[in-house]
PDB file of C-alpha atoms in Angstrom:
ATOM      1  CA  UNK A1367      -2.885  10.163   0.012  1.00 71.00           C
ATOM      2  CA  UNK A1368       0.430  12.133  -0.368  1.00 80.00           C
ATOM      3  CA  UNK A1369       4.013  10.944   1.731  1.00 86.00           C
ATOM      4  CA  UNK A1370       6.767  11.110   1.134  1.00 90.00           C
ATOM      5  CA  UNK A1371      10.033   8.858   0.463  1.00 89.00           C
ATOM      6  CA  UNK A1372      13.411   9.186  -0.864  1.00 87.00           C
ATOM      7  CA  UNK A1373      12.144  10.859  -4.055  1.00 88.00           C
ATOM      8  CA  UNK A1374      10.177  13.704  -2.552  1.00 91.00           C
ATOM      9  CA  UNK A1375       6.580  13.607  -3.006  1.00 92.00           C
ATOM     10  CA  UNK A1376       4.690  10.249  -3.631  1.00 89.00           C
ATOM     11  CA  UNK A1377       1.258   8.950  -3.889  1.00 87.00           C
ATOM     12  CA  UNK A1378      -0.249   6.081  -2.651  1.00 88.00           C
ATOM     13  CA  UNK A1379      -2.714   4.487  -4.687  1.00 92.00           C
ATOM     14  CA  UNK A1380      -5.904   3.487  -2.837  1.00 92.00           C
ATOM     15  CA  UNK A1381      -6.703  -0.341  -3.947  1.00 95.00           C
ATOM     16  CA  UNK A1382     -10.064  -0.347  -1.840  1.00 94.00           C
ATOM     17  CA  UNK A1383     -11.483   1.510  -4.821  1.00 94.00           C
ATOM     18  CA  UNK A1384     -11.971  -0.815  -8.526  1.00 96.00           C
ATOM     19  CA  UNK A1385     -10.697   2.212 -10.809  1.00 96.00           C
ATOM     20  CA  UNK A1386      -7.417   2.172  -8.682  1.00 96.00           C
ATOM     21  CA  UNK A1387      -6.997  -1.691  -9.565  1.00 97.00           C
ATOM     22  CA  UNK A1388      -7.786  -0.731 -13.395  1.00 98.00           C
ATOM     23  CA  UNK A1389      -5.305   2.240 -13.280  1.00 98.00           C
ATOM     24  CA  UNK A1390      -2.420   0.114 -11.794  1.00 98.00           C
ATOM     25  CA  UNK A1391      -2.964  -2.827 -14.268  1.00 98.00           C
ATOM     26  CA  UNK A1392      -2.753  -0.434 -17.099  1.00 98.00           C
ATOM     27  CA  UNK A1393       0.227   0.859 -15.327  1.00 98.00           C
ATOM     28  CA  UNK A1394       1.803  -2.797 -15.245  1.00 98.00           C
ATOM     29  CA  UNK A1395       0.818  -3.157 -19.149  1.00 98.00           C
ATOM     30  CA  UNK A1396       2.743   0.532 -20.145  1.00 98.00           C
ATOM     31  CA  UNK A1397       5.714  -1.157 -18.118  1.00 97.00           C
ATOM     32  CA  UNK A1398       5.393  -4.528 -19.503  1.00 97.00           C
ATOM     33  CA  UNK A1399       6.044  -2.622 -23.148  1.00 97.00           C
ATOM     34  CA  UNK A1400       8.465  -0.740 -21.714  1.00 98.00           C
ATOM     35  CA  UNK A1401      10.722  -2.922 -20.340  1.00 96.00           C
ATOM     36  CA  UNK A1402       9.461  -6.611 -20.330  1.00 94.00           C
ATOM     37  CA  UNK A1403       9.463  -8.051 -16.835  1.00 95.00           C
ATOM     38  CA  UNK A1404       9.344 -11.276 -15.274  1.00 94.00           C
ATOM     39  CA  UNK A1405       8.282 -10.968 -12.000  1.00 96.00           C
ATOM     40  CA  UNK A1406       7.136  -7.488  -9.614  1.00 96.00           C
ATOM     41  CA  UNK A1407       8.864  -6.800  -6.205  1.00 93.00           C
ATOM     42  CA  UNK A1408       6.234  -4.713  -3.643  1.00 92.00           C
ATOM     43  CA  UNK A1409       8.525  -2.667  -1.956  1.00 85.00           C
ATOM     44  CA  UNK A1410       7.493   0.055   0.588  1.00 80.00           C
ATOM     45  CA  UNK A1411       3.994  -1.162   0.696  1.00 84.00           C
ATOM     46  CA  UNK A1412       3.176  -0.806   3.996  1.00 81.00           C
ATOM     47  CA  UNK A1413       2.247   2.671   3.199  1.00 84.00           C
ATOM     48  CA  UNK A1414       6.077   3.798   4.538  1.00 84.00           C
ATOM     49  CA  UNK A1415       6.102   7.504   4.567  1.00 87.00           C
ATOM     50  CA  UNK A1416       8.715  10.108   5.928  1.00 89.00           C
ATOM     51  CA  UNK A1417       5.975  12.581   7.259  1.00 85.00           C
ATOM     52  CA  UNK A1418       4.480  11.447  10.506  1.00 75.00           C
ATOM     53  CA  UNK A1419       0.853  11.458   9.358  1.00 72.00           C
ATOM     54  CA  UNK A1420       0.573  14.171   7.198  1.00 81.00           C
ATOM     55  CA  UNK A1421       2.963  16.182   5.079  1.00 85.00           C
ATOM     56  CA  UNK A1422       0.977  18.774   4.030  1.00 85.00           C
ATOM     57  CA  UNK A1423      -1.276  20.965   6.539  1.00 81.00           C
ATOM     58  CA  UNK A1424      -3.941  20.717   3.861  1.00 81.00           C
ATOM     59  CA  UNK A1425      -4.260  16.842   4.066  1.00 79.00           C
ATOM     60  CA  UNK A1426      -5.086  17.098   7.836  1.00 76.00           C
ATOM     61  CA  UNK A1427      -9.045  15.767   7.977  1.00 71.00           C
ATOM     62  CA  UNK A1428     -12.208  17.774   8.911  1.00 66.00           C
ATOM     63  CA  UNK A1429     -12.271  18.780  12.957  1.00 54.00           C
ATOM     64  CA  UNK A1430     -13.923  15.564  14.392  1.00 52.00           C
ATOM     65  CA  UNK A1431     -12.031  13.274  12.972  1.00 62.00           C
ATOM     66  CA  UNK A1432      -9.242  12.147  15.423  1.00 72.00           C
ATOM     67  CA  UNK A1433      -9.311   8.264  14.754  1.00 71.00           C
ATOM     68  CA  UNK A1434      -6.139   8.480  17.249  1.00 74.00           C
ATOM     69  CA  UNK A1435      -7.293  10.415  19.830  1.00 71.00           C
ATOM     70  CA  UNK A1436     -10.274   7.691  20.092  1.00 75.00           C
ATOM     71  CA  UNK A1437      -8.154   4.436  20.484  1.00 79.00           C
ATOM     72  CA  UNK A1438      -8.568   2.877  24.097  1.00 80.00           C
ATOM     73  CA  UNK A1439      -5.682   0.877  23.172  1.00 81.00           C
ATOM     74  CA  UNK A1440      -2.545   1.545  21.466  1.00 82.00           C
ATOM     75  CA  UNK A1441      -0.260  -1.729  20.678  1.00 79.00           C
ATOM     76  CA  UNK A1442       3.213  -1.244  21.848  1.00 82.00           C
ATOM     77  CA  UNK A1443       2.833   2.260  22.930  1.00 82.00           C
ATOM     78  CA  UNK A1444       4.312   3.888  19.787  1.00 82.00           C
ATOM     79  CA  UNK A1445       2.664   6.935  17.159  1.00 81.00           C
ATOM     80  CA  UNK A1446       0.399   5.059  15.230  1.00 81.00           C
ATOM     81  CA  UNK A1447       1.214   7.316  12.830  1.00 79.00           C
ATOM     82  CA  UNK A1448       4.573   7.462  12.668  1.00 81.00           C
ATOM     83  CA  UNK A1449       6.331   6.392   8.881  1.00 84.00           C
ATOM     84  CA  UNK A1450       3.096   5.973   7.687  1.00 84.00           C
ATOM     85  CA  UNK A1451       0.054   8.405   6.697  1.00 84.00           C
ATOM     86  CA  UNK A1452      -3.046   9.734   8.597  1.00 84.00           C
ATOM     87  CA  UNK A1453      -5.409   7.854  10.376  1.00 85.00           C
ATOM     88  CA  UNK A1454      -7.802   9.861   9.729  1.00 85.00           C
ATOM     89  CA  UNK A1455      -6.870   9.418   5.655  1.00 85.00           C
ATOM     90  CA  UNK A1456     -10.471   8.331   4.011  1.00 87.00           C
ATOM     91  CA  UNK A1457     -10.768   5.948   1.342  1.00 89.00           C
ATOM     92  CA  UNK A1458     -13.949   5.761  -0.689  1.00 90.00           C
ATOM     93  CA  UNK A1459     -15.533   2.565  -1.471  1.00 93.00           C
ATOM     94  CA  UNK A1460     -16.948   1.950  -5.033  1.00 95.00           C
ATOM     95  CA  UNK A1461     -20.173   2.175  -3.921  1.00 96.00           C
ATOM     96  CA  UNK A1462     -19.479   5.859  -2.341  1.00 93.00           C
ATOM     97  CA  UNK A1463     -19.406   4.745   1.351  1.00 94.00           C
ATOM     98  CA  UNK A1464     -15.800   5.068   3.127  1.00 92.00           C
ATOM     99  CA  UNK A1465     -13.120   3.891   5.403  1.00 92.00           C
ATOM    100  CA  UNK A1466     -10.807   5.448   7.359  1.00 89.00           C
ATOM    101  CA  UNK A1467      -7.016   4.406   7.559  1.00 87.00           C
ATOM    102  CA  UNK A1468      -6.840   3.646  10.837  1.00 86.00           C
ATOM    103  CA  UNK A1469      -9.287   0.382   9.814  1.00 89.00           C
ATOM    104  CA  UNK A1470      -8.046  -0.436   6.347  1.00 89.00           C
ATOM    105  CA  UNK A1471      -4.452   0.571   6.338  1.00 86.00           C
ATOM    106  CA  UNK A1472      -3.024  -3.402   6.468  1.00 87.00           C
ATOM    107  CA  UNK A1473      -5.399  -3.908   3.734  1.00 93.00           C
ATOM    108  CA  UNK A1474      -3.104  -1.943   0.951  1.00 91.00           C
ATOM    109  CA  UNK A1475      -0.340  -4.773   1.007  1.00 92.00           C
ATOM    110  CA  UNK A1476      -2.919  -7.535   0.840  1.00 94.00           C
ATOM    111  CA  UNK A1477      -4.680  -6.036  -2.004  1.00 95.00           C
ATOM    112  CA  UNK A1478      -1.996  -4.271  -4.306  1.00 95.00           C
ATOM    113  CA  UNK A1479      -0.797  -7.530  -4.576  1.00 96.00           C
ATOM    114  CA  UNK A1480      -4.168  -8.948  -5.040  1.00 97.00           C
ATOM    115  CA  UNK A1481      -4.181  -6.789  -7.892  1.00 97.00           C
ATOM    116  CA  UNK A1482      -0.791  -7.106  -9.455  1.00 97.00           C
ATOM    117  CA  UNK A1483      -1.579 -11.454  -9.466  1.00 97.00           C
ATOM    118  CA  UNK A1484      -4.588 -10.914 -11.380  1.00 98.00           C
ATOM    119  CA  UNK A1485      -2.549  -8.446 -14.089  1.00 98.00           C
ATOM    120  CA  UNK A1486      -0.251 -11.700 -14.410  1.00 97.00           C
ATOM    121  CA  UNK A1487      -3.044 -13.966 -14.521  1.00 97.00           C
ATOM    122  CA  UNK A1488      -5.141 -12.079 -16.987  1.00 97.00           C
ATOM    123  CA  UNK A1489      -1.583 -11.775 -19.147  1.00 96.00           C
ATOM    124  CA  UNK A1490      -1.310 -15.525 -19.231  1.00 96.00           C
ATOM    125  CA  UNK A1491       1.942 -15.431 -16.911  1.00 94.00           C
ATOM    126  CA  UNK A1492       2.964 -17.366 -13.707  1.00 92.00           C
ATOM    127  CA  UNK A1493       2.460 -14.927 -11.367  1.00 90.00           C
ATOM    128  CA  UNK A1494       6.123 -13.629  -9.184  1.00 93.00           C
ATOM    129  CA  UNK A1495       5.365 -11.224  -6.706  1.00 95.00           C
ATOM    130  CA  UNK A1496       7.415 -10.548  -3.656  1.00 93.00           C
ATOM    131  CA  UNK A1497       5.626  -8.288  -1.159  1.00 91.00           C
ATOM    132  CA  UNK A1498       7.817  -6.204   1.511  1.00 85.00           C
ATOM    133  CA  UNK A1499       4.496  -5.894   4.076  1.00 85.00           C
ATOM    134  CA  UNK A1500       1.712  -8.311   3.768  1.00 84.00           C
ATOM    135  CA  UNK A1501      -1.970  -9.409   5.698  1.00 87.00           C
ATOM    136  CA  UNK A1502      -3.231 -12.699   6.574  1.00 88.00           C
ATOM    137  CA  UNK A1503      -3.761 -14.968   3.604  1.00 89.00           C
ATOM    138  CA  UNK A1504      -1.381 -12.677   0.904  1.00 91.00           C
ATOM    139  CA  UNK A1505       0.060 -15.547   0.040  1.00 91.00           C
ATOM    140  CA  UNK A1506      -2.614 -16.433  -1.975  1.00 94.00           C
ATOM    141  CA  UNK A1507      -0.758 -13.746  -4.425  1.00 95.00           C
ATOM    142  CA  UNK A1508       2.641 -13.004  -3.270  1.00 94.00           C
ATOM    143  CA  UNK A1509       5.552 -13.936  -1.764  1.00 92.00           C
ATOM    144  CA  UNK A1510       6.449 -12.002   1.375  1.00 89.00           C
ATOM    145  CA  UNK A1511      10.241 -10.279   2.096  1.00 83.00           C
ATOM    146  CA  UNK A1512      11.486  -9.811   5.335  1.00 76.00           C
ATOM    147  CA  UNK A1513      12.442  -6.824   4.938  1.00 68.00           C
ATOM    148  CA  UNK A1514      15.985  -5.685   6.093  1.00 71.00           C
ATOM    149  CA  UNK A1515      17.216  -7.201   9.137  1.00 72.00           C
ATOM    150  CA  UNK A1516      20.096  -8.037  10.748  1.00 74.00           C
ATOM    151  CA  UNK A1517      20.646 -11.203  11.698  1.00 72.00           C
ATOM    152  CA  UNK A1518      23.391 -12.941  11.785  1.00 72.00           C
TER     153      UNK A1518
END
């Protein structure tokens, strides 16, 4: 899927999908040459985007879809789609079948971090993730932020 944040135009990698997980650790390896790191921080992975669904016409799905127009029961009342992408968004499975957003979208913090621990694993490193967004049992991998806040 395309959003978009404070640079313009971004993509979101779809972790449900094995040649995703091999693309980012090659990603983390080009970096690790690059730059030498210690540790990753996960920021923005809750899928944050600036568009309210969709940010292109063109990325709106098929007639029929409506994954929002189908809920019986939206939690706190707010757009579902608001800061983040389409519901209706797809993600293929490795084995061809798919998912919509609407049921895998608080999967993508869970496994991009899933993904970036086994990159430091398979490196030999201690693994130092920090995660802005996470999903039940994360911490398996990474470390979760809070995010901004204002307490005092």
């Amino acid at each position: 899927a395309v959003g978009a944040v404070w640079p313009g135009d971004v993509a979101f990698p779809d972790f449900m999908n094995s040649a995703t997980v091999t693309w980012w650790k090659e990603a983390l390896t080009q970096f690790q040459s690059a730059v030498g790191f210690d540790g990753l921080w996960l920021d923005m992975n809750e899928i944050e985007n600036f568009c309210e669904g969709v940010c292109y016409a063109d990325q709106r799905a098929a007639a029929g879809a409506g994954q929002k127009a189908r809920l019986a029961y939206v939690p706190t009342g707010r757009d579902l789609e608001g800061n983040t992408i389409d519901l209706d968004a797809v993600h293929v499975l490795d084995d061809g079948s798919t998912v919509t957003e609407l049921d895998a979208h608080s999967t993508f913090p869970l496994l991009e971090s899933k993904a970036s621990h086994e990159w430091f694993a398979e490196q030999g490193k201690r693994t130092m993730i920090i995660s802005r967004s996470a999903l039940a049992g994360q911490g398996k991998y990474a470390s979760r932020w809070l995010g901004d806040n204002h307490s005092t």
